[in-house]
Coordinates of C-alpha atoms and ligand atoms in Angstrom, one line a residue:
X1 CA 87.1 77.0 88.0
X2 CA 86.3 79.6 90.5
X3 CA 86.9 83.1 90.3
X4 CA 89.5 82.9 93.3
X5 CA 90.6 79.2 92.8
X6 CA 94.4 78.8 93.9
X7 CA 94.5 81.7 95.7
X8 CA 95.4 80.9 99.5
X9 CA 94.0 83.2 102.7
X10 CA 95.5 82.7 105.6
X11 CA 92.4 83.5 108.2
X12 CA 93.7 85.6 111.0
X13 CA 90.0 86.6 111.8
X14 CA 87.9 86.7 114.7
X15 CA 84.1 87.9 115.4
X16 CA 82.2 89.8 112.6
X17 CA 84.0 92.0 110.4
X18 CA 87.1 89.9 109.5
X19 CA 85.2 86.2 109.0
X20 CA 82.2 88.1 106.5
X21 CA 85.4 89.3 104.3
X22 CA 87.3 85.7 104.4
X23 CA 83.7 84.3 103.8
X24 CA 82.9 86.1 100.6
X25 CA 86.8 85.4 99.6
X26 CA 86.3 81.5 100.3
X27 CA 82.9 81.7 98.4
X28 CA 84.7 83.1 95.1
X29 CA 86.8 79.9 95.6
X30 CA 90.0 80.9 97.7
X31 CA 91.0 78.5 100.1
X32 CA 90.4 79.9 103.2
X33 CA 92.5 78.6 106.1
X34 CA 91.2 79.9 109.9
X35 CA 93.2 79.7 112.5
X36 CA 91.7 79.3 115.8
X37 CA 93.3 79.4 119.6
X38 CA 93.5 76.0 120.5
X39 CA 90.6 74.6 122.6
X40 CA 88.4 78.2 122.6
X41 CA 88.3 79.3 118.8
X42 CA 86.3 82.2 117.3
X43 CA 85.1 83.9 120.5
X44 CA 81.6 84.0 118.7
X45 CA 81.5 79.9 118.3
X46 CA 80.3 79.9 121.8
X47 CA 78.4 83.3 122.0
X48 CA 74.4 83.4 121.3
X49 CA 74.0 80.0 121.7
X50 CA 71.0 78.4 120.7
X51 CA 71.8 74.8 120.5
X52 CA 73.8 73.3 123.2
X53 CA 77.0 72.1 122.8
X54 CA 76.7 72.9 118.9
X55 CA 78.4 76.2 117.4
X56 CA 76.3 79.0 117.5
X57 CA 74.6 80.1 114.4
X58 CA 76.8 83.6 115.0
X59 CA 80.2 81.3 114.0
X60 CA 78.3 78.9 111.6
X61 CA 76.6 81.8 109.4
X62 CA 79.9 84.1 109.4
X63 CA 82.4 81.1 108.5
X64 CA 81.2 79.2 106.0
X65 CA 83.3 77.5 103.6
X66 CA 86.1 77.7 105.4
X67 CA 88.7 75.2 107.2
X68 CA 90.0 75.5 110.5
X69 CA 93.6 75.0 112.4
X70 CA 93.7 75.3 116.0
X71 CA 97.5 77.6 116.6
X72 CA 98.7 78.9 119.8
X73 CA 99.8 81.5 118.2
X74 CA 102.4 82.5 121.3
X75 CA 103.9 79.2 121.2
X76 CA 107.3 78.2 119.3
X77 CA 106.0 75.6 117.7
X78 CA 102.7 78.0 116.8
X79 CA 104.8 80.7 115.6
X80 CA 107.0 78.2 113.4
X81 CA 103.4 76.9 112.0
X82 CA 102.1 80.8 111.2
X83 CA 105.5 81.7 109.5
X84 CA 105.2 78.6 107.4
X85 CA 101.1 79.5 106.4
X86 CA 102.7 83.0 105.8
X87 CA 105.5 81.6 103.2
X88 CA 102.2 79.3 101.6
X89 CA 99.8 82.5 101.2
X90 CA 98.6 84.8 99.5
X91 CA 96.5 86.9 101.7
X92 CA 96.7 87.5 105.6
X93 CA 93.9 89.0 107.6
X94 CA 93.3 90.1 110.6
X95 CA 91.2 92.4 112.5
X96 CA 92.8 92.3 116.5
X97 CA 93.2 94.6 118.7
X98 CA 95.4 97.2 117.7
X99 CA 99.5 95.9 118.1
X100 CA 98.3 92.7 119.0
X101 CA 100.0 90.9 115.6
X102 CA 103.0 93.2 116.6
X103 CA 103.1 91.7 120.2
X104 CA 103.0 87.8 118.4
X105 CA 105.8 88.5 116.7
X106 CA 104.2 89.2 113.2
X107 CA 104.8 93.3 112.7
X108 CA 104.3 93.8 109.2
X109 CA 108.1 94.3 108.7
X110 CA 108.7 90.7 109.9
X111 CA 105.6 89.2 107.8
X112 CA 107.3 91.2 104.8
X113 CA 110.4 89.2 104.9
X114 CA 108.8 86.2 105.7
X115 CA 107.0 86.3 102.2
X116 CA 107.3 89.8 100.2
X117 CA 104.5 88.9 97.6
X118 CA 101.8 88.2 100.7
X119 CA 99.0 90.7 101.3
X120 CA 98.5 91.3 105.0
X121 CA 94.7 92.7 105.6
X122 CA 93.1 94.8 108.3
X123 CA 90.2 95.7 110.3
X124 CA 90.9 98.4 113.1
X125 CA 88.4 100.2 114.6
X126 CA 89.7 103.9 113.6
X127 CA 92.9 104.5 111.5
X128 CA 96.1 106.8 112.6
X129 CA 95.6 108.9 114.9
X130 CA 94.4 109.6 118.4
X131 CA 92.1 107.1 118.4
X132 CA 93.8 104.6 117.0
X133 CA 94.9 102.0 119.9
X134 CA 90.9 101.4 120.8
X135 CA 89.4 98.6 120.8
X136 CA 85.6 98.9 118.3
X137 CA 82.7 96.7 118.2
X138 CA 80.3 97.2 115.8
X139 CA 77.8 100.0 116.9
X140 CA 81.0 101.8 118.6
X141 CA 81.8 102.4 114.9
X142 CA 78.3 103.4 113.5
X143 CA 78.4 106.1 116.0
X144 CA 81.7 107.4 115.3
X145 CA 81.3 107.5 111.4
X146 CA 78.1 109.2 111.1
X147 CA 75.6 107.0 111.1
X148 CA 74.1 107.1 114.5
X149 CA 73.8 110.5 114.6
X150 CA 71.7 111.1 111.2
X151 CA 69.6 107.9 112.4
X152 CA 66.6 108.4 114.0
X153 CA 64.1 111.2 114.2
X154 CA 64.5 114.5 115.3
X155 CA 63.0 114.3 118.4
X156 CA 64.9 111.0 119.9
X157 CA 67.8 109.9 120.7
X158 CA 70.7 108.7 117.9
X159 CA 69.7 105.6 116.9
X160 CA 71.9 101.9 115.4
X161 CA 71.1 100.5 112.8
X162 CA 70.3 96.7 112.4
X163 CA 72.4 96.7 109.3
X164 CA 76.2 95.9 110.7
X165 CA 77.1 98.3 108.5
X166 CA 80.6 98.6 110.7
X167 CA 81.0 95.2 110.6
X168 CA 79.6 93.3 107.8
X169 CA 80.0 96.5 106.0
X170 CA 83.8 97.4 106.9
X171 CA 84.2 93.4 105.8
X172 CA 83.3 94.2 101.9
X173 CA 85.0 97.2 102.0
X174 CA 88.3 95.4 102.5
X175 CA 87.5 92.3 100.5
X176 CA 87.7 95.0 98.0
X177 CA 91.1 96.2 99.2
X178 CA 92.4 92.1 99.1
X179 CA 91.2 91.8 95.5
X180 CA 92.6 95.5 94.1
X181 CA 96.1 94.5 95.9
X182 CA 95.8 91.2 94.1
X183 CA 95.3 92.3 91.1
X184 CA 98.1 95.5 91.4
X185 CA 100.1 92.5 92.7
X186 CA 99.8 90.7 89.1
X187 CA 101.8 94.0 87.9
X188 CA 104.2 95.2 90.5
X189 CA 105.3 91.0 91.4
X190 CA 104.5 93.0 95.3
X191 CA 102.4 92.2 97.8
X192 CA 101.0 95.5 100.4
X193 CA 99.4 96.6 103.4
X194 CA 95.4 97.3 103.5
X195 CA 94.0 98.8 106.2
X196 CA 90.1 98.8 106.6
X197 CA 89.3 101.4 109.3
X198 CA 85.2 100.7 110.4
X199 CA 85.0 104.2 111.4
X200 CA 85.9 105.1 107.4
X201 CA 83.6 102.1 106.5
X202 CA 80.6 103.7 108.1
X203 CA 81.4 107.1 106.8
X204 CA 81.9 106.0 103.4
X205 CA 78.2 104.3 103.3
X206 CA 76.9 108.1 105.2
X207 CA 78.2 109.8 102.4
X208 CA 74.9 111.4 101.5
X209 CA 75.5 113.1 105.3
X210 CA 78.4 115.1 104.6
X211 CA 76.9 115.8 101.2
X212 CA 73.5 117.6 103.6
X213 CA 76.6 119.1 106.0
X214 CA 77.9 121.2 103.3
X215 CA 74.0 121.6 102.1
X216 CA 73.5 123.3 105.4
X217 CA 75.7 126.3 104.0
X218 CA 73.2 127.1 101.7
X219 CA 70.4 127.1 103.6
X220 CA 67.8 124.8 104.7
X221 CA 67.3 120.7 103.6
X222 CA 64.1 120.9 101.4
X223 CA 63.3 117.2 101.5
X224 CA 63.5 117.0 104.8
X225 CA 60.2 116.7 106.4
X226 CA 61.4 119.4 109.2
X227 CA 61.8 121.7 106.4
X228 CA 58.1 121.6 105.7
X229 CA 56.9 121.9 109.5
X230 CA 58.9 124.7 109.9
X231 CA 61.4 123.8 112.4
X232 CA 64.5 125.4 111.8
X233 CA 67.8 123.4 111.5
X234 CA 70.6 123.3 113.3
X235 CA 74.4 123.2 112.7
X236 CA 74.7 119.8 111.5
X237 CA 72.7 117.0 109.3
X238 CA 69.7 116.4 111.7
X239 CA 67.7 112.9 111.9
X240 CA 65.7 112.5 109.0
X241 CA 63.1 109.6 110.1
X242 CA 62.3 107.6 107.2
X243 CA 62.7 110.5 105.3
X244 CA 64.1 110.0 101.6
X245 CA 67.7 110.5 101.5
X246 CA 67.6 111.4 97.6
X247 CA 66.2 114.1 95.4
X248 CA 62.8 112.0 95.6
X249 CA 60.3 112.6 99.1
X250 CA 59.5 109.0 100.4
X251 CA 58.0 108.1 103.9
X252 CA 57.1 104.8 105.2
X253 CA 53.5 104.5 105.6
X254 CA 50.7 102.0 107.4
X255 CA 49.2 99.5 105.7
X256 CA 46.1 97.6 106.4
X257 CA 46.3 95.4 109.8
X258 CA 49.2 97.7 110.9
X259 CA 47.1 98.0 114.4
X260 CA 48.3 94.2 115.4
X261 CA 51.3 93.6 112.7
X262 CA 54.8 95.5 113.7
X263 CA 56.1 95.2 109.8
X264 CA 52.4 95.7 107.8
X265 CA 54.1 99.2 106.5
X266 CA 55.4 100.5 102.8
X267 CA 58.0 102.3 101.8
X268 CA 56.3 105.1 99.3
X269 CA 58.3 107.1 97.2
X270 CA 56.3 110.3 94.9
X271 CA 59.1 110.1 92.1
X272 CA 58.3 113.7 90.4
X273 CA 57.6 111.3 86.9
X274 CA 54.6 109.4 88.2
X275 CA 53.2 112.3 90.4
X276 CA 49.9 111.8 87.9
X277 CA 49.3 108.4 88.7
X278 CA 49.9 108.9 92.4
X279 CA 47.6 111.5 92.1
X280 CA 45.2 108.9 90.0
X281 CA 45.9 105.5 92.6
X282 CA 45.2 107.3 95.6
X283 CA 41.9 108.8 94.2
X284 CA 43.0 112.5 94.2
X285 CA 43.1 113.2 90.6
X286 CA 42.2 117.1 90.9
X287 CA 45.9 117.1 92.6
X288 CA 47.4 117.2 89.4
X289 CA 46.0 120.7 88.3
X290 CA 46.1 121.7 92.2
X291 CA 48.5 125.0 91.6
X292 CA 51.1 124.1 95.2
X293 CA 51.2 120.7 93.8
X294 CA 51.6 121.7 90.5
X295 CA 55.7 121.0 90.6
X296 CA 58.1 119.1 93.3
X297 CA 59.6 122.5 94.9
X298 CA 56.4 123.5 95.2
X299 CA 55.2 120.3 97.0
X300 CA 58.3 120.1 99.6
X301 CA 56.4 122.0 102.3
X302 CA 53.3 120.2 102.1
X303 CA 54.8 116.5 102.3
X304 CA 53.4 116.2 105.5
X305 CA 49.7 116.8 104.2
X306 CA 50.4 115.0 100.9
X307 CA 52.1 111.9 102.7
X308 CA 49.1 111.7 104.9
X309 CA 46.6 111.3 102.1
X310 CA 48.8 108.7 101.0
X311 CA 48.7 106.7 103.7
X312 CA 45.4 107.2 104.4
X313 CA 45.0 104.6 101.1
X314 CA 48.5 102.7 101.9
X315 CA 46.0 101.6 104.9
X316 CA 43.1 100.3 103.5
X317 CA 45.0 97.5 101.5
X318 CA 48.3 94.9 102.7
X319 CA 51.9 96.0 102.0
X320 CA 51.7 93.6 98.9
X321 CA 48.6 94.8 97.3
X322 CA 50.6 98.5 97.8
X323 CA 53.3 96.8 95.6
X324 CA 50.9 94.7 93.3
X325 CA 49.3 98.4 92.6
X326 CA 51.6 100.2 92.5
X327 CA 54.7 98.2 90.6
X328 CA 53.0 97.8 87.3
X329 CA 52.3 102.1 87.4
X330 CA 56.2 102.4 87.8
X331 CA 55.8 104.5 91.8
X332 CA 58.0 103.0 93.4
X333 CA 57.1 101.3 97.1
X334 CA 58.9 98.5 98.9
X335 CA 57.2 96.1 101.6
X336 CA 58.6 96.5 105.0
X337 CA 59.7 92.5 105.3
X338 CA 60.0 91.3 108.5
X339 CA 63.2 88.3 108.7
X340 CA 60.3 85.9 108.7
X341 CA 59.0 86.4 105.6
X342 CA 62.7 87.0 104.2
X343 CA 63.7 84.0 105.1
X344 CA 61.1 82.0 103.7
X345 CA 61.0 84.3 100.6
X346 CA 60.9 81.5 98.0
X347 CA 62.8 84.0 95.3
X348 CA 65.3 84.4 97.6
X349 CA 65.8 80.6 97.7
X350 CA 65.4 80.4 94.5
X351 CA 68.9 82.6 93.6
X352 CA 71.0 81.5 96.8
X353 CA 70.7 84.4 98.6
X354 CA 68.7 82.1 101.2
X355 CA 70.5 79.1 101.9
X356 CA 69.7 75.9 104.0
X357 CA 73.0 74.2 105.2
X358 CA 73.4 71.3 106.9
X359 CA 75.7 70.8 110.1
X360 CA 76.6 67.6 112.2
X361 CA 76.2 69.3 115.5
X362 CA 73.2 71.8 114.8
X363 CA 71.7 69.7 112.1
X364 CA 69.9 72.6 108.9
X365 CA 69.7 76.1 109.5
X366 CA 69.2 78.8 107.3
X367 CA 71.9 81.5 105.8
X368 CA 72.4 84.1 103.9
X369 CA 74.2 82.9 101.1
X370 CA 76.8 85.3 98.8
X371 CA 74.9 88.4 97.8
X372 CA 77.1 88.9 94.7
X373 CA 76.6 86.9 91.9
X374 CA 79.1 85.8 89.3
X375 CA 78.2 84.3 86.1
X376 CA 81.0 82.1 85.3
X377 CA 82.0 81.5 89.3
X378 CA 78.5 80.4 91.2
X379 CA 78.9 79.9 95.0
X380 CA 77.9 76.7 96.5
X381 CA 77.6 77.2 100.6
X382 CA 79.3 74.6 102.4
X383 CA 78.8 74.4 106.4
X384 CA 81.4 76.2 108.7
X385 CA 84.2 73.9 109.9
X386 CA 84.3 72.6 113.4
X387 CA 86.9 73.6 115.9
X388 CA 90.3 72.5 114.4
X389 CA 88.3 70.2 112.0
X390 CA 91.3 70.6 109.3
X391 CA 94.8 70.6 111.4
X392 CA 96.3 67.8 110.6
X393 CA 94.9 67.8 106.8
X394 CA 96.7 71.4 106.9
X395 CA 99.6 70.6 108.6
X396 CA 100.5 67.9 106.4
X397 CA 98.7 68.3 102.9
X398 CA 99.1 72.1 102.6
X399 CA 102.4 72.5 104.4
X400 CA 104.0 69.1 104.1
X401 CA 104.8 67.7 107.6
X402 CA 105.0 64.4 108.0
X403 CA 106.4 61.7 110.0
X404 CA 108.6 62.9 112.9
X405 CA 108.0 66.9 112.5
X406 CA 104.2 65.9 112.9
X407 CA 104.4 64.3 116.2
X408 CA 106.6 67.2 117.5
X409 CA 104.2 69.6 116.8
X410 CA 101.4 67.4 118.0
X411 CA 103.8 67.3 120.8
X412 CA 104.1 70.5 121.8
X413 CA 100.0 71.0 122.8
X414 CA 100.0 74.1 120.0
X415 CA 97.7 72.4 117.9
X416 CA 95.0 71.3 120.0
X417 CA 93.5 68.0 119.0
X418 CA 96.0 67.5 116.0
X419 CA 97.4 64.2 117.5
X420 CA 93.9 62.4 117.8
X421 CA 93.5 63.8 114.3
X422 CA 96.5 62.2 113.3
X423 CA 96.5 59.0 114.8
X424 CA 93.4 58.6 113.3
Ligands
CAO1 N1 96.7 81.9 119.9 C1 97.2 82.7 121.0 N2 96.7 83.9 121.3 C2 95.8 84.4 120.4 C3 95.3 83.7 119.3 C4 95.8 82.4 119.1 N3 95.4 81.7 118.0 N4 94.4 84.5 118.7 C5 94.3 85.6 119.4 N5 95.2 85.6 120.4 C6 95.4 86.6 121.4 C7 95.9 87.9 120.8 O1 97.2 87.9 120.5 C8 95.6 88.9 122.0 O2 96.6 88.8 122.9 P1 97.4 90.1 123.5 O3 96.3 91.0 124.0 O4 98.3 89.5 124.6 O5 98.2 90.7 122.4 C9 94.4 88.3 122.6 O6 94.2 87.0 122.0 C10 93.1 89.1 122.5 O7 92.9 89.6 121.1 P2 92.0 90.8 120.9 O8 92.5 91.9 121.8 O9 92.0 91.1 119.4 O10 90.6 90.3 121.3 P3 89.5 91.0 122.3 O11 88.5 89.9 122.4 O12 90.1 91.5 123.5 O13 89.0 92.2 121.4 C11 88.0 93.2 119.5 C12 88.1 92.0 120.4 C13 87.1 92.8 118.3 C14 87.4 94.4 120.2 C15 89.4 93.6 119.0 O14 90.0 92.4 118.4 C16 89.4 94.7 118.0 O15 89.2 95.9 118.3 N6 89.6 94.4 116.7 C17 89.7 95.4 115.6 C18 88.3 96.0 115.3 C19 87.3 94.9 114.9 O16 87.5 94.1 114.0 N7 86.2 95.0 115.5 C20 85.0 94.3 115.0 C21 84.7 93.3 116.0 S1 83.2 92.5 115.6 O17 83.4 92.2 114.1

C-alpha cells in the first residue's frame, strides 16, 4: 500500500507550480483526478512543442500519474460535476488567477458546505495585500522574493535562476501544507484553507539573504569575495557570484578543456578542516605554516589569490579527476553537470530519479522521476494522461453515473469527448 493510497485530489491545476505538487501527491499514491477545459486542457499540453500533434514534454513531465476529466467548469452540468468531485475528495487545488474559483462559483465558503472535511489548496502569486490580485509566472516571483536580486555578480544585472524555484519550488512547499492539514485533519475531523504564496516560496529558499541583510548591520560580509577586493558594500545583500553562501569560501573554478567545454568547471569548497590537504593536493604545502593563511579569518581577504592558485590545478585535470582527487581527501568539490550528462547519469537511473516513460503519442522520453524516497511506499512513474483520457471512467466509476444521467451530461458538450468514451 502506498503512502497516500485512498486519499482522493481533486486537480484544479494548470501550468507549473500546481501540477509538480499534484504530481508528487499522485506519486505517494493519491488518486489524482485533473480536470481539464474541454477540448484545450493544461495550457502547457500545447506549449513547447517538440513532437507534433503529441503533448509536449512540458505537460507530459509535470503530470505524470495522473487521470484526466475534461469540465467546463462554467457550465451547469460542469458545475454539478465539480460539486460532486468536491463531496468525493479529499484535497482541492488550484493555482488560478486570483478570484477566478470565486467567479465559478466555488469561493471557499461555498466549497466548505459543499464538503467541510475537504482541503482546498493554493498557489497565488503574492499573499494579502496590495499585490495580491496579480497574476505571477515563475521568474515574476524569483524577482519579488529575493532571489533575483542576490543572483548574479556584482557588476551585472539581477539574474533568474534555472531552478523554478517559484514554481516547482512553491509546488513542494504546499504539498507540505496538503499533507500537515491531512494529518491535523485526522485530529480536528476538519478540513482548511492552505495558501502557498510563490513570492513566500522564493523567500523562504533566500533565507540565507535576509540572514546577510541583518549581517550588513554589523559591518561588512567577510566571505564575500567583494570583501576581500576591497569594494565597499552597499545597503542591501549584494550579488555574490558563485560565492559560498555558508561559513565555508567556495568558487567555481576551470577545469581542463574549459576553453571549448561550457560545463568543464568544479565547484571547490576550502572547508577550514582540510585546509592541509588543500594546501598538500594543489602542491602548496609551505601554505600551511604561511602566517595570513595560518587561520580562515585570516584567509578571507586573500580568497581571491588563494582561489586562483586553486584553479590554476582545477585546470590541468577534468571536473571528475577534481572529484576522484579530491572525494577520498574529504574537500569537498562538485562537477558542474551539464543536463546531458544528468540525464544519462547511470546512478541516477539506477534510483529513479531518471526515468524513461513511455507514451502512445510521443513514444519514450526521459523524466525526472520523484526526488523523495520512501522506503515502504516506492514510486513507480506512469505516463501523463491524454486529454480527457479518464471522463467517463470518472464519471461513472468514481462518482457513479450511469444510464440516463450519463448521456445528459454527455449531452450537455461539458465533458468533451465523454460520449465517444462512453459509447465505446
Ligand atoms: N472550464 C472553464 N473555464 C476554465 C476552466 C475550465 N475547466 N479552467 C479554467 N478556466 C477559466 C478560469 O475560470 C478563468 O476564467 P475567468 O478569468 O473568467 O475567471 C480563465 O480560465 C483563465 O484562468 P487564469 O486566469 O488562471 O489563467 P491565465 O492563463 O490567464 O493565467 C496564471 C495563468 C498562471 C498567470 C494564473 O493562473 C495565476 O496567476 N495563477 C496563480 C499563480 C501561479 O500559479 N503561477 C504559476 C504559473 S506557472 O506554474
Amino acid at each position: 500500500m502506498k503512502a497516500l493510497e485512498g486519499v482522493k485530489i481533486l486537480d484544479f491545476t494548470h501550468v507549473q507550480s500546481g501540477p509538480t505538487c499534484t504530481q508528487l501527491l499522485a506519486w505517494f499514491g493519491a488518486d489524482v483526478i485533473k480536470v481539464e477545459r474541454p477540448g484545450v486542457g493544461d495550457a502547457t499540453r500545447k506549449q513547447l512543442v517538440d513532437v507534433k500533434g503529441a503533448d509536449s514534454l512540458y505537460f507530459t513531465m509535470l503530470n505524470h500519474n495522473k487521470r484526466s476529466i475534461e469540465i467546463n467548469s462554467k457550465d451547469p452540468a460542469g458545475k454539478e460535476v465539480l460539486t460532486k468531485l468536491i463531496e468525493t475528495c479529499d484535497v482541492m487545488v488550484e493555482n488560478f488567477a486570483p478570484g477566478a474559483l470565486d467567479r465559478m462559483g466555488f469561493s471557499w465558503e461555498n466549497i466548505q458546505k459543499i464538503n467541510p472535511r475537504i482541503i482546498l489548496a493554493s498557489v497565488k502569486g503574492f499573499g494579502p495585500g496590495k499585490y495580491e490580485d496579480c497574476k505571477v509566472y515563475e521568474n515574476v516571483a524569483q524577482c519579488a522574493g529575493g532571489s533575483a536580486s542576490t543572483t548574479g555578480f556584482l557588476d551585472g544585472p539581477p539574474l533568474v535562476t534555472g531552478a523554478q524555484i517559484g514554481d516547482s519550488g512553491t509546488g513542494l512547499h504546499l504539498a507540505l501544507g496538503i499533507v500537515t492539514a491531512l494529518y491535523h485533519r485526522e485530529k480536528s475531523g476538519r478540513g482548511q484553507k492552505v495558501l502557498a504564496p510563490m513570492q513566500d516560496g522564493v523567500l523562504n529558499l533566500c533565507r540565507v539573504k535576509l540572514r546577510d541583510q541583518q549581517r550588513l548591520a554589523a559591518g561588512p560580509l567577510t566571505e564575500y569575495s567583494q570583501y576581500g577586493e576591497g569594494i565597499e558594500f552597499g545597503e542591501a545583500t549584494p550579488r555574490a557570484g558563485n560565492d559560498s553562501g555558508g561559513g565555508q569560501p567556495g568558487r567555481i573554478l576551470k577545469c581542463k578543456g574549459w576553453q571549448h567545454d561550457p560545463n568543464a568547471y568544479t565547484y571547490f569548497i576550502t572547508q577550514a578542516a582540510v585546509w592541509d590537504k588543500v594546501c598538500d593536493v594543489i602542491g602548496e604545502p609551505e601554505w600551511k605554516n604561511k602566517e595570513e593563511y595560518s587561520t580562515p579569518a585570516k584567509r578571507l581577504p586573500h580568497l581571491n589569490a588563494i582561489f586562483a592558485r586553486i584553479e590554476d590545478w582545477t585546470m590541468t585535470k577534468t571536473k571528475f579527476e577534481v572529484m576522484d582527487i579530491c572525494n577520498p581527501l574529504d574537500i569537498p568539490v562538485g562537477p558542474i553537470l551539464s543536463m546531458k550528462e544528468i540525464m544519462e547519469d547511470e546512478g541516477l537511473q539506477a534510483t529513479g530519479t531518471i526515468v524513461k516513460v513511455d507514451h502512445p503519442e510521443r513514444g519514450a522520453y526521459y523524466t525526472v522521476g520523484c526526488p523523495i524516497k520512501l522506503s515502504d511506499s516506492p514510486v513507480e512513474v506512469t505516463r501523463s494522461p491524454l486529454l480527457g483520457e479518464h471522463t467517463a471512467e470518472i464519471l461513472s466509476e468514481v462518482l457513479g453515473y450511469t444510464g440516463d444521467d450519463l448521456t445528459r451530461l454527455a449531452d450537455s458538450g461539458a465533458f468533451g469527448n465523454v460520449r465517444k468514451e462512453a459509447a465505446e
